[in-house]
XYZ file of C-alpha atoms in Angstrom:
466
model
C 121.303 114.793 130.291
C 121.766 117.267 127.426
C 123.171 116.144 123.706
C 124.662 118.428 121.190
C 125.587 118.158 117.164
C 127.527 120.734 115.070
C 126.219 121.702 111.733
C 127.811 124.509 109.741
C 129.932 125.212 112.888
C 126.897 125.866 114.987
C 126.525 123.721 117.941
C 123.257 122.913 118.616
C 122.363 121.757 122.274
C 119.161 119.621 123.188
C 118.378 119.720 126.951
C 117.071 116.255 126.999
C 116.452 113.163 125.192
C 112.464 114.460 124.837
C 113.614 117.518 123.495
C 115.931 115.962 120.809
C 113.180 113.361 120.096
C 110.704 116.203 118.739
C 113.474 118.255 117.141
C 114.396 115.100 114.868
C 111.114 114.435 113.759
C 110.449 115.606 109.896
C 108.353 118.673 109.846
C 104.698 117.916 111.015
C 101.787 120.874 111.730
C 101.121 118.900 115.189
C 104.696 119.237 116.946
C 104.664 122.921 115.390
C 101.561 123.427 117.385
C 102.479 121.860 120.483
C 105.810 124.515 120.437
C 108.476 121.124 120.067
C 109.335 121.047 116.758
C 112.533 122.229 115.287
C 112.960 125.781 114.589
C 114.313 124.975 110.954
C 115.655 122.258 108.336
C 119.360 122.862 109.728
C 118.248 122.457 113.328
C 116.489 119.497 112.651
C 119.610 117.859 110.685
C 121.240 118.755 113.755
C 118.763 116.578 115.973
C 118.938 113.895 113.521
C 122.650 113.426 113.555
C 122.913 113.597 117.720
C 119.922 110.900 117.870
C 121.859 108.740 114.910
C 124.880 108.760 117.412
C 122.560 107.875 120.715
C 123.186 104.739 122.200
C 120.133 102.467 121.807
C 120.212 101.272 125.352
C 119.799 105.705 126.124
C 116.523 104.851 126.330
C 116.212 102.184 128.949
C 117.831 104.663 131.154
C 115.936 107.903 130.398
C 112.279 107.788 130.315
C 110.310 110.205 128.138
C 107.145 109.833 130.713
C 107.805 108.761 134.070
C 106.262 105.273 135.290
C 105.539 106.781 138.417
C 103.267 108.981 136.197
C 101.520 106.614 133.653
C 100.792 102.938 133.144
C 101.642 103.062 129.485
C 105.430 103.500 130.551
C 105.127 101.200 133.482
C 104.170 98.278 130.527
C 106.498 99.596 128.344
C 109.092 98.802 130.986
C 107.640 95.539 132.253
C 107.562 94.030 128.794
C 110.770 94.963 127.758
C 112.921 91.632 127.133
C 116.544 92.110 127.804
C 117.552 88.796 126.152
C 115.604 89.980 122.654
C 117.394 93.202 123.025
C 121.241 91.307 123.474
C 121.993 91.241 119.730
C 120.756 94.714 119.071
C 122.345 96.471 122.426
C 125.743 97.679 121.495
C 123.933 99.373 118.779
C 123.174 103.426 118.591
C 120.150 104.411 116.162
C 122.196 105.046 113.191
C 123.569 101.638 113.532
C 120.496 99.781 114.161
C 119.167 101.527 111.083
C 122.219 99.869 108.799
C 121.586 96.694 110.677
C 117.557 97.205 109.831
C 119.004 97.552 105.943
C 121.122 95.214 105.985
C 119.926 92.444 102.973
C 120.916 89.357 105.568
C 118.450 90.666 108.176
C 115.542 88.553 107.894
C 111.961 88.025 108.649
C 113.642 85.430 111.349
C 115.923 88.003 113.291
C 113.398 90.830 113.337
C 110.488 89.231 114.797
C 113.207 87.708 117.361
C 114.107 91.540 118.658
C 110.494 92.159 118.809
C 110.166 92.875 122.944
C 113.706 93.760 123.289
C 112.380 97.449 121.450
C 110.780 99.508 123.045
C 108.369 102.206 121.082
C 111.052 104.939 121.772
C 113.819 103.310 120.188
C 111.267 102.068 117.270
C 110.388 105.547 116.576
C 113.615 107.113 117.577
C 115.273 105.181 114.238
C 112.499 106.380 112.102
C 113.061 109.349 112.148
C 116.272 109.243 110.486
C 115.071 106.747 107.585
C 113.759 108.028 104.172
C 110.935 106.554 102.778
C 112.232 103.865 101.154
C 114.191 103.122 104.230
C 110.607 102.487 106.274
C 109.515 100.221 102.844
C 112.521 98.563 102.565
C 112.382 96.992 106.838
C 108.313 96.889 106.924
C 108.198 94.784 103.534
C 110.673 91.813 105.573
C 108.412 92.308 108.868
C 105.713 89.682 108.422
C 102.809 89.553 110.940
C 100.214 87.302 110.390
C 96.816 87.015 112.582
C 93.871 84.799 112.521
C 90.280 84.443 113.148
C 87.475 82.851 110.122
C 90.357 84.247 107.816
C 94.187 85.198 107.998
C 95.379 88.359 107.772
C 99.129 89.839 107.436
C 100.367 87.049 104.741
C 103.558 88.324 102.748
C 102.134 89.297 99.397
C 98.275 89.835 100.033
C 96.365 93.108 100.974
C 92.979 92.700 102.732
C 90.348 95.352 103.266
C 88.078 96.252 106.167
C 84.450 96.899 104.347
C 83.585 100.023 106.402
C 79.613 100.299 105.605
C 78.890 103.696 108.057
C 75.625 104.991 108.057
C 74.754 108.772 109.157
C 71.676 106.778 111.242
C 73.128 103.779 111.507
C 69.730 102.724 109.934
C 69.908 98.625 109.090
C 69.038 98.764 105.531
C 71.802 101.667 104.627
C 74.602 99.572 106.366
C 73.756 96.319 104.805
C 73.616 97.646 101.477
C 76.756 99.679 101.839
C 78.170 96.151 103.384
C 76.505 94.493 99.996
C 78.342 96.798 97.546
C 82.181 96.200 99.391
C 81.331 92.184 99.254
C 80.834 93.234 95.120
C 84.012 94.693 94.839
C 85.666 92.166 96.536
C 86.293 94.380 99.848
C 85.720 93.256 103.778
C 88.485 89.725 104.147
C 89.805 91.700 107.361
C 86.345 92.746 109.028
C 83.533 94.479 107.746
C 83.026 97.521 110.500
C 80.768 99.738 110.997
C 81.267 102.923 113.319
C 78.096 103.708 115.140
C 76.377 106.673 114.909
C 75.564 106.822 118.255
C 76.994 104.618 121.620
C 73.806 103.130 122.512
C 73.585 99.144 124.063
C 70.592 98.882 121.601
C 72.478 99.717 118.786
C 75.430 98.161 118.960
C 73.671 94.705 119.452
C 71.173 95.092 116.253
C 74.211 96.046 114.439
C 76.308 93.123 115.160
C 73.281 91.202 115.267
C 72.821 92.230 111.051
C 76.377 91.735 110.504
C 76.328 88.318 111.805
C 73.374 87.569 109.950
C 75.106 88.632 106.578
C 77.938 87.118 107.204
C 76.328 84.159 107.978
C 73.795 83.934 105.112
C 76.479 84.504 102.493
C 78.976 81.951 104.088
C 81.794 85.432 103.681
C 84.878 83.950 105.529
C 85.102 87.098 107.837
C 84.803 88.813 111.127
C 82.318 91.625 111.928
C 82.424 94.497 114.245
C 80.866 97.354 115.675
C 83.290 100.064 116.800
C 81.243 101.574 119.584
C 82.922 102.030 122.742
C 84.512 99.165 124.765
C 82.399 99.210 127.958
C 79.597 98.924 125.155
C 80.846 96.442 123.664
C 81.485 94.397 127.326
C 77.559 95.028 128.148
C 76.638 93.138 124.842
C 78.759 90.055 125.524
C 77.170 90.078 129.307
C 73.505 89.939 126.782
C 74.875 87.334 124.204
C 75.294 89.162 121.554
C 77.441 88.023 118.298
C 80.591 89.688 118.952
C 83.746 88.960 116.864
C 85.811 91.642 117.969
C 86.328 94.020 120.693
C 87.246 97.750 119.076
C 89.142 100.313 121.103
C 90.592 103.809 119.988
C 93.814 104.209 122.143
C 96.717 106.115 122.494
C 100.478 106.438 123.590
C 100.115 108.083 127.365
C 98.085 107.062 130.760
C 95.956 110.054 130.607
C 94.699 110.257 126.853
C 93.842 106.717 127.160
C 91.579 107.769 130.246
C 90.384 110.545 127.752
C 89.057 107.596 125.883
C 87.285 106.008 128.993
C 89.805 103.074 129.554
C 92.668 101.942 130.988
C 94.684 98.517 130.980
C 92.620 96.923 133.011
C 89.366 97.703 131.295
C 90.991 96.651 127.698
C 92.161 92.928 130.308
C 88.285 92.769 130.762
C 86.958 93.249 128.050
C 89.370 90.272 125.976
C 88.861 88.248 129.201
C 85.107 88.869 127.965
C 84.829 88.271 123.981
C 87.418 85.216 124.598
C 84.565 83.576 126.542
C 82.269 83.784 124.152
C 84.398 81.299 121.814
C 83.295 82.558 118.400
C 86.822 82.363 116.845
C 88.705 79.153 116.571
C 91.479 78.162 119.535
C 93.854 80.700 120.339
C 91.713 83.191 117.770
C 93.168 87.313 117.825
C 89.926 89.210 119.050
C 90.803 92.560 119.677
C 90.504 95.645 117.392
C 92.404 99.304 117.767
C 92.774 102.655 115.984
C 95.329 104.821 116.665
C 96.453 108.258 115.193
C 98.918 110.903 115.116
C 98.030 113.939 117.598
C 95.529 111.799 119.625
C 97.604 112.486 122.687
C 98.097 116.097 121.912
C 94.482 116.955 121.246
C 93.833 115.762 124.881
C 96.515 117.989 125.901
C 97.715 114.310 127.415
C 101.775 114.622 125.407
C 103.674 115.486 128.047
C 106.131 117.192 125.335
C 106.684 114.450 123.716
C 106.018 114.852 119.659
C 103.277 113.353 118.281
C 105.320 110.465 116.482
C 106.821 108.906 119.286
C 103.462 109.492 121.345
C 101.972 107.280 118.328
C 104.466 104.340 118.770
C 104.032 104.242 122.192
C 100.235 103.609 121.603
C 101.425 100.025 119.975
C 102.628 99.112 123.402
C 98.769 99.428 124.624
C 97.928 97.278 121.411
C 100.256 94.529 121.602
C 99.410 93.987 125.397
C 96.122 92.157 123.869
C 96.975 90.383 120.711
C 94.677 92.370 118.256
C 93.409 90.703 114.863
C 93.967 94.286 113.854
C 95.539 97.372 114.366
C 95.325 100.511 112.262
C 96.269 104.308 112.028
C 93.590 106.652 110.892
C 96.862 108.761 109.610
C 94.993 111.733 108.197
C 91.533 111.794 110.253
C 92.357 113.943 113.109
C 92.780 116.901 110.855
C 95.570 119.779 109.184
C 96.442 120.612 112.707
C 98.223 117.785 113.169
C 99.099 116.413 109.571
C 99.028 119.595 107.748
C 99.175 118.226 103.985
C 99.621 115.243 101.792
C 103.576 115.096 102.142
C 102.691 114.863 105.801
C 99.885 112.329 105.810
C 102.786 110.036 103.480
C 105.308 109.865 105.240
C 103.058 109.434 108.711
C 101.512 106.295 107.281
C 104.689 104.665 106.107
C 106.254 105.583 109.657
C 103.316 104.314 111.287
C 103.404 101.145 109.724
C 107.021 100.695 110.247
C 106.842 100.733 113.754
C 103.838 99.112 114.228
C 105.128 96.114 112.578
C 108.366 96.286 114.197
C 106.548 95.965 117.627
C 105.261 93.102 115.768
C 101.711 94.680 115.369
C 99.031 93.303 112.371
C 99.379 96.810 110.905
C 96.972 98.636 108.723
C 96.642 102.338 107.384
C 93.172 104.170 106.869
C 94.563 105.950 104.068
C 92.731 109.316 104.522
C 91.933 112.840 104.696
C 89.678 115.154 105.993
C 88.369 117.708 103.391
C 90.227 121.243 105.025
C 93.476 119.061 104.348
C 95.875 120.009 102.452
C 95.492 116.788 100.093
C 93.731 114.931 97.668
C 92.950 111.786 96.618
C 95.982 111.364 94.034
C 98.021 111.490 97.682
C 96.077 108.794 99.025
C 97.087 106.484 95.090
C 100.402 107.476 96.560
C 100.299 106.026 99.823
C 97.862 103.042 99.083
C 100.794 102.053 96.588
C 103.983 102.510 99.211
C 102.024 101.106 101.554
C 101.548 98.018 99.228
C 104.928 98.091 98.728
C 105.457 97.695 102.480
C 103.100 94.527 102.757
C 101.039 96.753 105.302
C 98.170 93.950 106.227
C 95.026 95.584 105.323
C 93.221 99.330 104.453
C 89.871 100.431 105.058
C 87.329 101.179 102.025
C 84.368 102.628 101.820
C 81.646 103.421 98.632
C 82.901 106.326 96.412
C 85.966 106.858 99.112
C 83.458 109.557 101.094
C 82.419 108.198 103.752
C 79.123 109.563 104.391
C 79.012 109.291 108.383
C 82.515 110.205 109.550
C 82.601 113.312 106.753
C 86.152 112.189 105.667
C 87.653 111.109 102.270
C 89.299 107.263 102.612
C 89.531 104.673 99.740
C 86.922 103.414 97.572
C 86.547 99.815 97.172
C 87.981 100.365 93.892
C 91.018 100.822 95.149
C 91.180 97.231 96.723
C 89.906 96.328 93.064
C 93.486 98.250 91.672
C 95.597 96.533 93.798
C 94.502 92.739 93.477
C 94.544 93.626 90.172
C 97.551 95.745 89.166
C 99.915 95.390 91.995
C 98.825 91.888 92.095
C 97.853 92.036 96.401
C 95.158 89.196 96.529
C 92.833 89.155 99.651
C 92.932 86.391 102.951
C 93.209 82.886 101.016
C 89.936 82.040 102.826
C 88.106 85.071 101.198
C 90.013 84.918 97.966
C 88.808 81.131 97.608
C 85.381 82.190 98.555
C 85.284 84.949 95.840
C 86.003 82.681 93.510
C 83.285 79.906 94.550
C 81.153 82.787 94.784
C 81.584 84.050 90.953
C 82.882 87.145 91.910
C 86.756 87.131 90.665
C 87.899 84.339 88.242
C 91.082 82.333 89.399
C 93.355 85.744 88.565
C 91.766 87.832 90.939
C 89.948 89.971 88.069
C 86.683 91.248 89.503
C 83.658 89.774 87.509
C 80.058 90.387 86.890
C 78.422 89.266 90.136
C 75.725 85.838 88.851
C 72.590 86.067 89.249
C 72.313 83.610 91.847
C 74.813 85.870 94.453
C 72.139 89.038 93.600
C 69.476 86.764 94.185
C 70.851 85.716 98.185
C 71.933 89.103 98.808
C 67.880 90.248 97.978
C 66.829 87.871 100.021
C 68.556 89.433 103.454
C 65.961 90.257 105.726
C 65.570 94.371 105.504
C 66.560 94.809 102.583
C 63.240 94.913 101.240
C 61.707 97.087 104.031
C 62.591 99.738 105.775
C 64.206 99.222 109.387
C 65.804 100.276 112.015
């Protein structure tokens, strides 16, 4: 089925609904690449207006990538809920966007749509919001999540402490683990992405996690982010894992670019439930997602890069994750080309994440052949605030020193407890406080001598290791 618009007294024809899916999408250097994006700013008002006028139920009817073809559509169509869709149906996009607006839509009647959208129609109406627009909804959409502390709570920001390591060598994480505690950084996990992939690994690295975590009484979760089938051999050998991480994306074959599928992501939360580390009916489950991931496996099918990213969420909310974030500027200039870009993918990101009803968080970052710069990433951080996205990633200095790319500092979490007044997890704000490390207000203090004193006294840190 084809769709048209007139603009100027052009009319502009879109063969399909895939077709007028890219050619709405704001400008972005990874749908120019892949050949889909609009030729121009007219053309592209021109998508916009035909998509505004689509009937939301369009896309029950016309599939972007066949289920015959991929499992990610065959869930996407299994878990739609017709009754959750009933008081949204006679809507097209540009209406469900009012409706999204709308002051008397609440927390209540947005989580009660939540399976009655599908990732198409969730990405289908951002494209035709303005930034404020995506602020506005994502601020109302509340998702909380919980394991030794709670994460998503209307008002509070919480940080993974990401503590990389070019070696992964024990003593370098644990002191770059030390140093986000200090600032008051880690309430959502403290991660660590290996190095390398190897059983051995992985387990001493959750192994010194725990043991931090442990010894310091920090009302967290650890993780290490090596692969899942890695992380399913160290719960068959015991090991002290919190959470299962996963990269994933929005199509059948990507994902199997990543070395899963469904099932394997079933098996491996069937696995880290029965280890019963978190409290009764804990979230355990930990993804990253990005913009382009399905193009750079040449695994898009022509479909742009945004939509491709919502349907990713599908994958996600399949397994209940603690967390869920987008690494929105990682993959590179090729896909994001600049700091406009990396904006307003972050904000849509979020948006549709936590319309799916996903515990959404935003690496805020860049790689350094970007064109941005860290006064983009104040810019974002502070939207995103505004958005009550659930948690960012920080690292020492913003560099982080494994992965070669430039995130947040743990300073950053420091400026928003502080100035934009986002505390941490309640758990982890109380045990900051106990700890002498913020007074009652949140302001970061001095750490006592007593918490420097239990921090030298974690194993390695005197010796080298590992």
């Amino acid at each position: 089925m084809s769709y048209t618009s007139t603009v100027g007294g052009t009319l502009y024809r879109f063969s399909d609904l895939k077709q007028l899916m890219a050619k709405a999408t704001p400008q972005r250097s990874g749908d120019e690449l892949a050949g889909i994006a609009a030729e121009g700013p007219v053309e592209r008002l021109a998508a916009q207006m035909a998509l505004a006028d689509l009937p939301l139920k369009t896309f029950l009817a016309e599939e972007l990538i066949p289920s015959d073809d991929d499992e990610v559509s065959r869930l996407i169509a299994s878990r739609h809920d017709p009754k959750a869709f009933g008081s949204v149906a006679s809507q097209t996009v540009g209406e469900f966007r009012e409706w999204l607006l709308k002051p008397e839509t609440t927390q209540a009647e947005l989580e009660a749509i939540t399976f009655g959208l599908t990732p198409e129609m969730v990405a289908a109406v951002s494209k035709i919001m303005r930034l404020q627009d995506l602020i506005a909804v994502a601020a109302k959409r509340e998702v909380v999540t919980h394991f030794r502390s709670t994460v998503g709570l209307r008002g509070r920001l919480s940080t993974r402490n990401q503590p990389n390591h070019p070696t992964d060598e024990s003593r370098g994480i644990l002191a770059s683990a030390i140093d986000g505690l200090l600032m008051g950084s880690g309430d959502a996990v403290i991660g660590v992405n290996p190095a390398t992939d190897s059983l051995a690994d992985y387990i001493r690295i959750v192994e010194l996690l725990d043991d931090l975590r442990a010894r310091l009484a920090v009302p967290t979760q650890t993780c290490c982010l090596g692969h899942v089938t890695t992380a399913i051999a160290a719960i068959a050998a015991r090991a002290p894992v919190d959470l299962v991480f996963q990269s994933i994306a929005g199509s059948q074959k990507a994902n199997e670019g990543f070395g899963i599928t469904l099932a394997l992501l079933a098996e491996a939360h069937d696995a880290v439930r029965s280890l019963g580390r978190g409290p009764a009916n804990a979230n355990l489950m930990y993804f990253e997602t990005g913009q382009g991931a399905a193009l750079s496996a040449d695994a898009h099918f022509g479909v742009d890069q945004q939509t491709m990213e919502a349907r990713a969420y599908a994958v996600a909310r399949e397994f209940r994750p603690l967390l869920v974030n987008t690494v929105v500027g990682f993959i590179g200039p090729e896909y994001l080309f600049d700091g406009k870009q990396i904006i307003r993918a972050g904000l849509e990101d979020h948006f549709c994440g936590k319309l799916l009803g996903l515990p959404m968080g935003v690496d805020v970052c860049y790689t350094n052949h970007a064109d941005a710069d860290q006064d983009d990433m104040d810019t974002l951080l502070t939207l995103l605030c505004a958005a009550n996205v659930n948690f960012v990633i920080t690292v020492p200095g913003a560099d982080d020193v494994m992965l070669n790319y430039q995130s947040l500092a743990h300073h950053d979490a420091v400026f928003c407890r502080e100035t934009l007044r986002r505390p941490p997890a309640p758990e982890f704000e109380q045990w900051l406080v106990e700890v002498g490390l913020t007074d009652a207000s949140g302001t970061l203090l001095p750490p006592p001598l007593r918490l420097i004193e239990g921090m030298a006294s974690v194993p390695l840190l005197g010796a080298a290791h590992g």
